Amino acid sequence: MSPLLDVRDLRVEFATRHGTVTALDGVSLRLEPGETLGVVGESGCGKSITALAIMGLIPMPPGRIAGGSIRLDGEELIGAPERRLRQLRGRDIGMIFQEPMTSLNPVFRVGDQIAEAILLHQDVSRDEARTRALELLRTVGVPDPGQRIDAYPHELSGGLRQRVMIAIAISCQPRLLIADEPTTALDVTVQAQIFDLIRDIQDRLGVAVILITHDMGAIAEMADRVAVMYAGRVVEEGPADAILDSPAHPYTRGLIGCIPAIDPALAALDRLPPLAEIPGVVPPLHLLGQGCAFADRCIEAVDICRKVAPPLTGRGHAVACHLHAAAAASEES
Amino acid sequence: MNTAAYIARRLFYGLVLMFFVVVLNFVLIRLAPGDPAEVIAGEMGGITQEMLADIRATYGLDKPIATQLAIYLGQIARGDLGMSFFFDQPVAKLIGTRIGATILLVLAAQLVSILIGVVMGVFAARKPNGVVSALVAVFSTLGYALPVFWTGIMLIIVFASWLPIFPVEGMRSARFEGGSFAYVLDVLHHLVLPAVTLAIIFLAQYARLARASMIEVLGADYIRTARAKGVPERRVVFHHALRNAVLPILTVAGLQFGNLISGALLVETVFNWPGMGTLAFDSILRRDYPTVMGILIIGAAMVVVANILTDLGYRLADPRIRTEGGRR
């Protein structure tokens, strides 16, 4: 089966006051139809930039796609004309954002905001679009959709607004749904509902999902595959089970260590003491040196880690870490 | 709160405000130097003490100020603005013949300055560091800094004298013949220069405000959402962004009405526009108390009404205010 989305060696640069910084440094991701890829990492690791790059929404300037390729069903998106990208956005790729409170336009009724997406991509009348919007509101579990369709965003709660956002994102039955931290701004109880909804929609529409999050618990529940990102690179990538059960990169181990152990599914892992933390913060991108970007925070780092950036190696479960490569090599010999 | 109750409440506050406007202005004008009886007597030629006393008695100027105020307030409550000392006509009639011209000028200037200001601001916001943005900044600061009468005279020199495109002064051609449509065109033709002159001062503020507001809105999350839906850029700017960016402009537009009306006074004088400004100018020089008072009252009423209309417009434009019951 050919991949639905094939991102290869994507490089994105931003012009800043500190000169050009590389926000994405050779990111590669693959997504099969109907699959869920979890993208995890701390704030600033390039998760959202990756999503925006796939949507063709990197602000340029200051941004620039310096290299690589993004293929959707074999069609190259980098350098594709804006007209074509506009067709794909909202029709083939739907996106849900982090902030439901501010992601809907405050001066338009939510029904109209859903209908707009339908009218842009489908040859239907206004009435038909409205009927579709009403169905979508029902699909995403908005109670009393007949009333809510004429509500303004400020009249809805955060959870309902996020449901409206999801309705917009799936309005044209996309093949790919990108959810960029869809629950970060919501109450915990609502978070679970939104994840359930996304999974339900995925089952129903067979849409592939990229779930961007720093919530390893959500990854454990939702993702088929996981890509762990750090400072603009993918440092570990593979099946979700493999990564959660036997994380190979010290950063991934750190992330999993940060999950509160009360979650029984993960308490069973019991590899690190509950609520560990990763010392330090993601380095500012303009200060990145030659070596592994994580070296300064890594308790296991050795000399080579500070000198040479490790490549992502391994089939199926790939890791970018010198230590892991050395361990794997010694196992084989 | 529903709109009818809201309007009723605003009208009530407006009336209270008008009461204070009347009292304050009445007292201020009486405190100002100059005696209308002497001016009137001067116009009549010869003068004796008896004649002066007679004039004062005729116009009630011999009574104490408090009594005069009480009489005046009673008149106003009945909708009577009194008789002009100088023109010897009811003030209401004097103002009535001129108020239309002033409203026309003020609304035209407001419309021109908002439209052009918003367009300038939007284009500047598209590329905040671009050449257009810099030009808009220079032009709008210049427009704001230039005195109205100077701008007016320069426009007359260039567009009425050197290039005789527009008439020098007045509101209609002296010997006008033609149908009502041609009449409208004739008035509009006369309106261009005064309206532009008045608009230029306010243009600057609208352009800057529109630029800042537009830059902010274009960075909003919901704009990203619109783009992610596949909305064409033109529609993103003029539908999704502009609807939000005009809200602060509406607020300022409402607050500017008072300034516009006082600006109109100067412009009317430069262009000899037959509005309330020229009337105010004449009646102040002649100490024509009732006319000055009438103009002040009607001017204040225009500002109050304009503010209520602006707030109603704001309620229409921003759904968040409608449901919060008029609060911001």
XYZ file of C-alpha atoms in Angstrom:
661
model
C 0.000 0.000 0.000
C 1.403 3.382 -0.918
C 1.490 5.889 1.904
C -1.188 8.564 2.090
C 1.320 11.086 3.320
C 5.016 10.871 2.734
C 7.138 13.630 4.227
C 10.825 13.316 3.426
C 13.759 15.252 4.707
C 11.682 18.367 5.287
C 13.701 21.444 6.162
C 12.009 24.645 7.241
C 13.937 27.782 8.104
C 12.843 31.019 9.713
C 14.536 34.380 9.410
C 14.812 35.832 12.914
C 16.732 38.561 14.679
C 19.353 35.961 15.519
C 19.780 35.045 11.871
C 18.297 32.061 10.092
C 17.193 29.256 12.351
C 16.309 25.777 11.222
C 12.913 24.944 12.680
C 12.668 21.578 10.950
C 15.894 19.782 10.158
C 15.275 16.804 7.912
C 11.919 15.613 9.214
C 10.521 12.469 7.624
C 7.089 11.032 8.358
C 4.938 8.385 6.696
C 1.266 7.844 7.168
C -0.836 5.045 5.696
C -4.523 5.629 4.905
C -6.680 5.372 7.995
C -3.686 5.232 10.304
C -3.069 7.425 13.352
C 0.357 8.900 13.755
C 1.134 10.482 17.085
C 3.674 13.285 16.998
C 5.038 14.059 20.445
C 7.581 16.434 21.868
C 7.894 19.482 24.054
C 6.776 22.970 23.043
C 9.010 24.367 20.356
C 10.186 21.030 18.976
C 8.611 21.649 15.568
C 5.373 19.648 15.891
C 3.108 22.495 14.872
C 5.483 23.724 12.178
C 5.356 20.261 10.646
C 1.559 20.427 10.619
C 1.542 23.907 9.099
C 4.064 22.812 6.476
C 1.799 19.956 5.418
C -1.098 22.433 5.174
C 1.087 24.818 3.173
C 0.434 27.474 5.818
C 3.974 28.332 6.934
C 4.053 32.144 6.938
C 6.490 33.104 4.211
C 8.354 35.284 4.964
C 9.764 34.867 7.620
C 9.485 31.132 6.971
C 11.018 29.232 4.063
C 10.890 25.626 3.009
C 14.561 24.946 2.433
C 14.291 21.398 1.217
C 12.596 18.055 1.254
C 9.315 16.821 -0.051
C 5.734 16.440 1.136
C 3.648 14.050 -0.920
C -0.048 13.495 -0.446
C -1.083 10.365 -2.330
C 2.026 10.760 -4.430
C 1.351 14.415 -5.292
C 4.170 16.774 -4.382
C 2.846 19.661 -2.261
C 6.019 21.693 -1.934
C 6.044 24.230 -4.713
C 2.486 23.323 -5.741
C 0.511 26.367 -6.870
C -1.485 28.158 -4.170
C -4.716 27.395 -6.055
C -4.079 23.676 -5.770
C -3.092 23.902 -2.104
C -6.273 25.826 -1.407
C -8.292 23.011 -2.970
C -6.574 20.433 -0.800
C -6.893 22.452 2.400
C -10.201 21.800 4.021
C -11.155 19.250 1.341
C -8.445 16.582 1.527
C -6.710 17.757 4.675
C -8.690 19.006 7.638
C -7.074 20.622 10.613
C -8.092 21.088 14.245
C -6.218 23.632 16.296
C -5.116 23.946 19.857
C -7.217 26.926 20.890
C -10.945 26.383 20.384
C -11.653 29.637 22.219
C -9.974 31.768 19.558
C -9.994 29.541 16.491
C -13.529 30.387 15.412
C -14.346 33.774 13.924
C -16.271 35.693 16.631
C -18.516 37.643 14.250
C -19.956 34.772 12.227
C -22.481 32.116 13.258
C -20.935 28.682 13.712
C -23.302 27.153 11.153
C -22.088 29.614 8.549
C -18.485 28.849 9.402
C -19.097 25.155 8.798
C -21.160 25.824 5.675
C -18.411 28.040 4.268
C -15.988 25.112 4.161
C -18.613 23.012 2.368
C -19.460 25.755 -0.125
C -15.789 26.321 -0.903
C -15.140 22.740 -1.895
C -18.426 21.260 -3.004
C -20.884 22.236 -5.654
C -23.913 22.595 -3.414
C -26.490 25.306 -2.732
C -26.508 27.372 0.446
C -29.490 25.414 1.752
C -27.774 22.097 1.139
C -24.631 23.353 2.848
C -26.692 24.371 5.847
C -28.370 20.987 5.991
C -24.929 19.371 5.827
C -23.700 21.679 8.615
C -26.626 20.599 10.759
C -25.807 16.922 10.156
C -22.173 17.589 11.001
C -23.098 19.257 14.278
C -25.100 16.159 15.111
C -22.190 13.930 14.069
C -19.746 15.713 16.368
C -22.176 15.437 19.261
C -23.313 19.038 19.676
C -26.550 18.849 21.668
C -29.538 20.670 20.227
C -27.859 21.293 16.856
C -30.941 22.991 15.391
C -30.425 25.859 17.852
C -26.672 25.810 18.017
C -26.281 26.150 14.263
C -27.240 29.823 14.624
C -25.131 30.434 17.718
C -22.087 32.645 17.741
C -18.840 31.111 19.018
C -18.901 33.074 22.280
C -22.235 31.454 23.139
C -20.616 27.999 23.209
C -18.309 26.342 25.728
C -14.731 25.429 24.864
C -15.635 21.780 24.361
C -18.513 22.664 22.036
C -16.341 25.056 20.100
C -13.771 22.321 19.606
C -16.564 20.064 18.362
C -17.513 22.788 15.872
C -13.865 22.980 14.788
C -13.911 19.228 14.238
C -17.127 19.574 12.246
C -15.391 22.128 10.018
C -12.330 19.912 9.652
C -14.326 16.856 8.578
C -16.971 18.756 6.590
C -15.591 17.575 3.253
C -14.635 14.066 4.362
C -10.892 14.614 4.220
C -8.385 11.804 3.836
C -6.099 13.347 6.424
C -7.027 15.035 9.669
C -4.358 16.952 11.523
C -5.172 17.555 15.176
C -2.690 19.973 16.723
C -3.000 19.557 20.488
C -6.793 19.466 20.190
C -7.420 19.124 23.919
C -4.691 21.198 25.526
C -7.030 24.085 26.326
C -9.887 21.935 27.599
C -11.008 20.426 30.912
C -9.824 16.892 31.556
C -13.300 15.370 31.263
C -13.849 17.180 27.984
C -10.427 16.051 26.746
C -11.492 12.419 26.939
C -14.721 13.202 25.072
C -12.848 14.938 22.281
C -10.420 12.037 21.896
C -13.360 9.623 21.818
C -14.981 11.764 19.144
C -11.847 11.838 17.009
C -11.535 8.083 17.244
C -15.200 7.626 16.446
C -14.890 9.833 13.378
C -11.808 7.972 12.306
C -13.699 4.680 12.479
C -16.595 6.112 10.559
C -14.761 8.024 7.840
C -11.585 5.980 7.655
C -9.599 9.190 7.814
C -5.907 9.118 8.651
C -5.012 11.239 11.681
C -1.899 13.062 12.714
C -2.296 13.682 16.417
C 0.116 16.274 17.703
C 0.373 16.278 21.465
C 2.701 16.224 24.401
C 0.301 13.941 26.235
C 1.847 10.459 26.194
C -1.359 9.080 27.699
C -3.313 10.201 24.643
C -0.654 8.663 22.422
C -1.007 5.352 24.229
C -4.755 5.379 23.615
C -4.930 6.736 20.103
C -1.809 6.231 18.060
C -0.802 3.368 15.784
C 2.610 4.850 15.176
C 4.548 7.505 17.016
C 7.142 10.041 15.961
C 9.042 11.703 18.784
C 10.388 15.123 17.844
C 13.086 17.150 19.480
C 14.468 20.509 18.360
C 13.232 20.178 14.807
C 14.155 16.550 14.259
C 12.494 13.182 14.566
C 14.556 11.382 17.203
C 12.544 8.200 17.410
C 9.856 6.741 15.214
C 7.983 3.460 15.189
C 4.890 1.504 16.211
C 3.224 2.996 19.278
C 3.475 -0.231 21.282
C 7.176 -0.603 20.592
C 7.924 2.971 21.552
C 5.847 2.918 24.721
C 7.136 -0.489 25.793
C 10.760 -0.102 24.887
C 11.631 3.509 24.239
C 15.144 3.639 22.803
C 15.994 7.327 22.813
C 16.853 8.870 26.195
C 14.465 11.738 25.389
C 11.568 9.372 24.738
C 12.334 7.573 27.986
C 12.274 10.936 29.697
C 8.892 11.809 28.166
C 7.393 8.508 29.229
C 8.863 9.032 32.684
C 6.893 12.254 32.893
C 3.536 10.472 32.725
C 1.880 10.351 36.140
C 1.891 6.721 37.216
C -1.777 6.794 38.247
C -2.591 5.862 34.672
C -2.803 2.075 35.127
C -1.922 1.278 31.517
C 1.375 3.047 31.918
C 1.984 2.361 35.605
C 2.456 -1.199 34.427
C 5.531 -0.058 32.516
C 7.093 1.093 35.757
C 10.490 1.791 34.282
C 11.210 5.156 35.792
C 10.083 6.610 39.102
C 6.687 8.342 38.768
C 6.689 11.953 37.660
C 10.292 12.179 36.662
C 11.327 15.277 34.795
C 13.743 15.983 32.019
C 16.317 18.469 33.290
C 16.690 21.717 31.361
C 14.648 23.080 28.449
C 14.672 22.765 24.682
C 17.643 24.886 23.584
C 16.836 27.986 21.511
C 17.100 26.894 17.902
C 19.664 29.533 17.010
C 22.025 28.142 19.655
C 21.982 24.587 18.333
C 25.459 23.321 17.711
C 26.904 20.440 15.768
C 26.024 17.465 17.895
C 22.853 15.818 19.098
C 20.427 18.575 20.129
C 19.492 16.631 23.257
C 23.115 16.052 24.396
C 23.128 18.873 26.958
C 20.104 17.458 28.750
C 20.977 13.813 28.350
C 22.368 12.075 31.441
C 23.909 9.371 29.264
C 25.644 11.662 26.762
C 29.193 10.810 25.717
C 31.767 12.758 23.682
C 30.485 11.886 20.236
C 26.984 13.118 21.164
C 28.299 16.688 21.378
C 30.200 16.485 18.103
C 28.081 14.617 15.583
C 24.332 14.701 15.134
C 23.137 11.098 15.123
C 21.170 9.968 12.044
C 17.788 8.285 12.349
C 18.544 4.601 11.834
C 16.683 1.334 12.042
C 13.758 -0.111 10.129
C 10.297 -0.171 11.708
C 11.459 1.279 14.986
C 13.977 3.973 14.100
C 16.101 5.891 16.584
C 18.519 8.801 16.276
C 20.955 8.130 19.100
C 24.634 7.167 19.124
C 24.230 5.132 22.300
C 21.416 3.099 20.834
C 23.316 2.555 17.605
C 26.341 1.349 19.561
C 24.211 -0.967 21.680
C 22.473 -2.361 18.617
C 25.806 -2.875 16.864
C 27.308 -4.748 19.821
C 24.199 -6.937 20.038
C 24.520 -7.908 16.397
C 28.231 -8.788 16.538
C -31.329 43.342 26.922
C -33.391 43.913 23.833
C -32.642 46.681 21.419
C -35.764 48.762 22.118
C -35.053 48.951 25.853
C -31.459 49.764 25.058
C -32.443 52.659 22.803
C -34.897 53.962 25.406
C -32.202 53.960 28.068
C -29.697 55.663 25.798
C -32.246 58.332 24.840
C -32.956 59.027 28.491
C -29.258 59.490 29.261
C -29.034 61.657 26.157
C -31.783 63.941 27.490
C -30.084 64.264 30.877
C -26.864 65.137 29.094
C -28.673 67.727 26.967
C -30.027 69.415 30.102
C -26.513 69.980 31.418
C -25.331 71.114 28.002
C -28.053 73.763 27.944
C -27.396 75.037 31.487
C -23.630 75.120 31.117
C -23.644 76.834 27.749
C -26.257 79.360 28.848
C -24.168 80.409 31.827
C -20.900 80.439 29.866
C -22.299 82.640 27.138
C -23.724 85.158 29.626
C -20.351 85.252 31.376
C -18.542 86.053 28.118
C -17.874 89.750 27.499
C -20.074 91.725 25.117
C -23.618 93.025 25.330
C -26.113 92.014 22.666
C -28.248 95.107 23.375
C -25.339 97.359 22.403
C -24.680 95.370 19.243
C -28.330 95.604 18.237
C -28.398 99.314 19.071
C -25.192 99.796 17.078
C -26.802 98.188 14.041
C -29.734 100.576 14.396
C -27.508 103.637 14.280
C -28.248 106.208 16.994
C -28.538 105.216 20.593
C -29.956 106.485 23.867
C -30.159 104.939 27.335
C -33.923 104.598 26.946
C -33.522 102.698 23.704
C -30.978 100.363 25.284
C -33.294 99.664 28.225
C -36.118 99.120 25.772
C -34.090 96.573 23.780
C -33.067 94.781 27.012
C -36.690 94.609 28.136
C -37.801 93.302 24.734
C -35.386 90.398 24.841
C -35.638 89.791 28.578
C -32.014 90.790 29.125
C -32.916 93.037 32.103
C -33.849 90.086 34.323
C -31.354 88.206 36.557
C -29.448 85.372 34.841
C -31.209 82.703 36.929
C -34.606 84.004 35.804
C -33.455 84.186 32.203
C -32.207 80.600 32.454
C -35.520 79.408 33.916
C -37.455 81.151 31.138
C -35.095 79.686 28.546
C -35.358 76.151 29.918
C -39.166 76.470 29.841
C -38.957 77.523 26.207
C -36.623 74.664 25.283
C -38.895 72.159 27.019
C -41.661 73.316 24.678
C -39.299 72.897 21.729
C -38.942 76.637 21.195
C -35.408 77.845 20.532
C -36.484 81.500 20.705
C -36.045 84.430 18.330
C -32.717 85.485 16.904
C -31.667 88.925 18.188
C -29.968 89.737 14.964
C -31.770 87.995 12.121
C -35.172 88.682 13.669
C -36.351 85.193 12.787
C -37.088 82.112 14.879
C -33.799 80.358 15.661
C -35.364 77.010 14.794
C -36.102 78.295 11.307
C -32.572 79.694 10.891
C -31.017 76.408 11.914
C -33.569 74.403 9.973
C -32.499 75.966 6.705
C -28.833 75.186 7.406
C -28.717 71.945 9.339
C -29.111 69.824 6.209
C -25.996 71.331 4.662
C -23.935 70.623 7.769
C -25.180 67.061 8.138
C -24.453 66.446 4.472
C -20.919 67.786 4.856
C -20.200 65.887 8.077
C -21.560 62.573 6.827
C -19.766 62.898 3.508
C -16.478 63.663 5.271
C -17.015 60.784 7.706
C -17.790 58.395 4.859
C -14.810 59.495 2.761
C -12.369 59.359 5.660
C -13.516 55.944 6.877
C -13.621 54.378 3.423
C -10.269 55.702 2.248
C -8.699 55.312 5.688
C -9.743 51.660 5.933
C -8.576 50.899 2.399
C -5.215 52.556 3.126
C -4.942 50.701 6.423
C -5.763 47.340 4.877
C -3.170 47.725 2.152
C -0.590 48.887 4.658
C -1.360 45.915 6.892
C -0.825 43.397 4.107
C 2.872 44.279 4.131
C 3.562 46.070 7.433
C 7.179 46.828 6.514
C 6.544 47.608 2.862
C 6.654 50.808 0.857
C 2.871 51.227 0.862
C 2.847 51.039 4.634
C 5.501 53.765 4.905
C 3.668 55.983 2.385
C 0.418 55.582 4.288
C 2.171 56.532 7.530
C 3.735 59.664 6.000
C 0.600 60.750 4.191
C -1.669 60.213 7.164
C 0.601 62.068 9.594
C 0.831 64.947 7.134
C -2.933 65.067 6.741
C -3.359 65.138 10.491
C -0.759 67.875 11.011
C -1.996 70.319 8.381
C -4.471 72.963 9.570
C -7.909 72.609 8.001
C -8.118 76.117 6.631
C -4.729 75.759 4.945
C -5.627 72.419 3.368
C -8.934 73.916 2.242
C -7.304 76.934 0.636
C -4.656 74.767 -1.048
C -7.325 72.491 -2.473
C -9.205 75.545 -3.751
C -6.049 76.897 -5.397
C -5.192 73.588 -7.050
C -8.580 72.089 -7.928
C -10.706 75.194 -8.372
C -8.243 77.783 -9.622
C -5.372 76.072 -11.473
C -7.433 73.139 -12.605
C -11.001 74.421 -12.540
C -12.586 71.030 -11.861
C -14.571 71.983 -8.786
C -16.400 75.162 -7.751
C -14.616 77.582 -5.419
C -17.375 77.968 -2.882
C -21.032 77.533 -1.999
C -23.323 74.582 -2.209
C -25.104 75.067 -5.502
C -24.572 76.944 -8.725
C -25.919 80.503 -8.718
C -28.200 80.208 -11.708
C -29.123 76.597 -11.585
C -31.564 75.093 -14.017
C -32.353 71.432 -14.419
C -34.137 68.487 -12.929
C -33.766 67.062 -9.451
C -31.136 64.545 -10.567
C -29.007 67.305 -12.054
C -29.544 69.258 -8.845
C -28.168 66.402 -6.768
C -25.151 66.187 -9.067
C -24.617 69.939 -8.748
C -24.636 69.738 -4.934
C -22.295 66.729 -4.953
C -19.974 68.619 -7.265
C -19.841 71.462 -4.748
C -19.484 68.993 -1.889
C -16.266 67.334 -3.067
C -13.670 69.885 -1.940
C -15.155 70.727 1.489
C -15.783 67.072 2.286
C -12.261 66.071 1.253
C -10.793 68.931 3.277
C -12.650 67.854 6.385
C -11.962 64.174 5.697
C -8.192 64.601 5.436
C -7.781 65.338 9.157
C -9.688 62.219 10.190
C -8.329 60.031 7.412
C -4.996 59.815 9.190
C -6.479 58.382 12.347
C -8.639 55.864 10.539
C -5.734 54.720 8.370
C -3.463 54.169 11.350
C -6.171 52.504 13.362
C -7.197 50.270 10.447
C -3.570 49.283 9.855
C -2.942 48.371 13.496
C -6.286 46.643 13.864
C -5.850 44.705 10.630
C -2.326 43.547 11.526
C -3.603 42.273 14.841
C -6.605 40.504 13.346
C -4.562 38.901 10.540
C -2.481 37.216 13.221
C -5.532 35.785 14.976
C -6.196 32.080 15.289
C -9.469 32.277 13.403
C -7.663 33.671 10.367
C -5.456 30.584 10.400
C -8.635 28.504 10.636
C -10.053 30.271 7.588
C -6.889 29.588 5.622
C -6.927 25.964 6.758
C -10.450 25.686 5.325
C -9.076 26.702 1.955
C -10.563 30.203 1.924
C -8.963 32.316 -0.838
C -6.652 35.027 0.506
C -8.799 37.886 -0.789
C -11.790 36.529 1.102
C -9.647 35.937 4.184
C -8.710 39.635 4.206
C -11.970 41.265 3.177
C -14.462 38.896 4.780
C -12.907 37.186 7.763
C -10.397 39.820 8.845
C -12.041 43.104 7.870
C -15.331 42.324 9.650
C -13.348 42.068 12.885
C -10.904 44.870 12.161
C -13.627 47.504 11.603
C -15.021 47.122 15.122
C -12.523 49.478 16.803
C -12.883 51.844 13.833
C -16.630 52.033 14.458
C -16.015 52.987 18.073
C -13.631 55.757 17.135
C -15.924 56.944 14.346
C -18.658 57.478 16.916
C -16.365 59.447 19.189
C -15.176 61.562 16.261
C -18.590 63.030 15.482
C -18.125 65.892 17.911
C -14.769 66.762 16.386
C -16.213 66.474 12.902
C -18.954 68.956 13.696
C -16.514 71.481 15.129
C -14.183 70.845 12.175
C -17.107 71.490 9.868
C -17.389 75.013 11.311
C -13.959 75.945 9.938
C -14.451 74.187 6.623
C -17.820 75.850 6.101
C -16.212 79.226 6.654
C -13.399 78.518 4.141
C -15.786 77.259 1.455
C -18.710 79.519 2.352
C -20.782 76.357 2.795
C -24.276 77.433 3.910
C -24.389 75.298 7.032
C -24.547 75.822 10.773
C -20.834 76.682 10.948
C -21.171 79.911 9.021
C -24.296 80.726 10.999
C -22.428 80.120 14.261
C -19.588 82.341 13.095
C -21.948 85.229 12.271
C -24.050 84.906 15.405
C -21.059 84.761 17.753
C -19.678 87.989 16.295
C -23.078 89.643 16.826
C -23.651 88.333 20.351
C -26.812 86.729 19.071
C -27.327 84.629 22.206
C -30.427 82.664 21.156
C -28.894 81.639 17.832
C -25.567 80.625 19.411
C -27.437 78.662 22.065
C -29.633 77.037 19.455
C -26.627 75.952 17.424
C -24.894 74.567 20.494
C -27.990 72.639 21.527
C -28.629 71.232 18.073
C -24.911 70.422 17.667
C -24.887 68.590 20.984
C -28.071 66.750 20.040
C -26.451 65.685 16.761
C -23.476 64.277 18.658
C -25.727 62.434 21.112
C -27.808 60.953 18.302
C -24.689 60.035 16.334
C -23.292 58.220 19.351
C -26.502 56.273 19.864
C -26.519 55.320 16.183
C -22.878 54.252 16.414
C -23.588 52.029 19.383
C -26.517 50.486 17.553
C -24.253 49.889 14.569
C -21.725 48.307 16.890
C -24.364 45.984 18.287
C -25.205 44.909 14.764
C -21.571 44.376 13.842
C -20.400 42.543 16.947
C -22.606 39.692 18.137
C -20.691 39.492 21.421
C -22.118 42.824 22.549
C -25.689 41.980 21.635
C -25.910 39.075 24.040
C -24.003 40.735 26.827
C -26.674 43.398 27.123
C -24.786 46.407 25.833
C -21.746 45.968 28.020
C -18.303 45.923 26.528
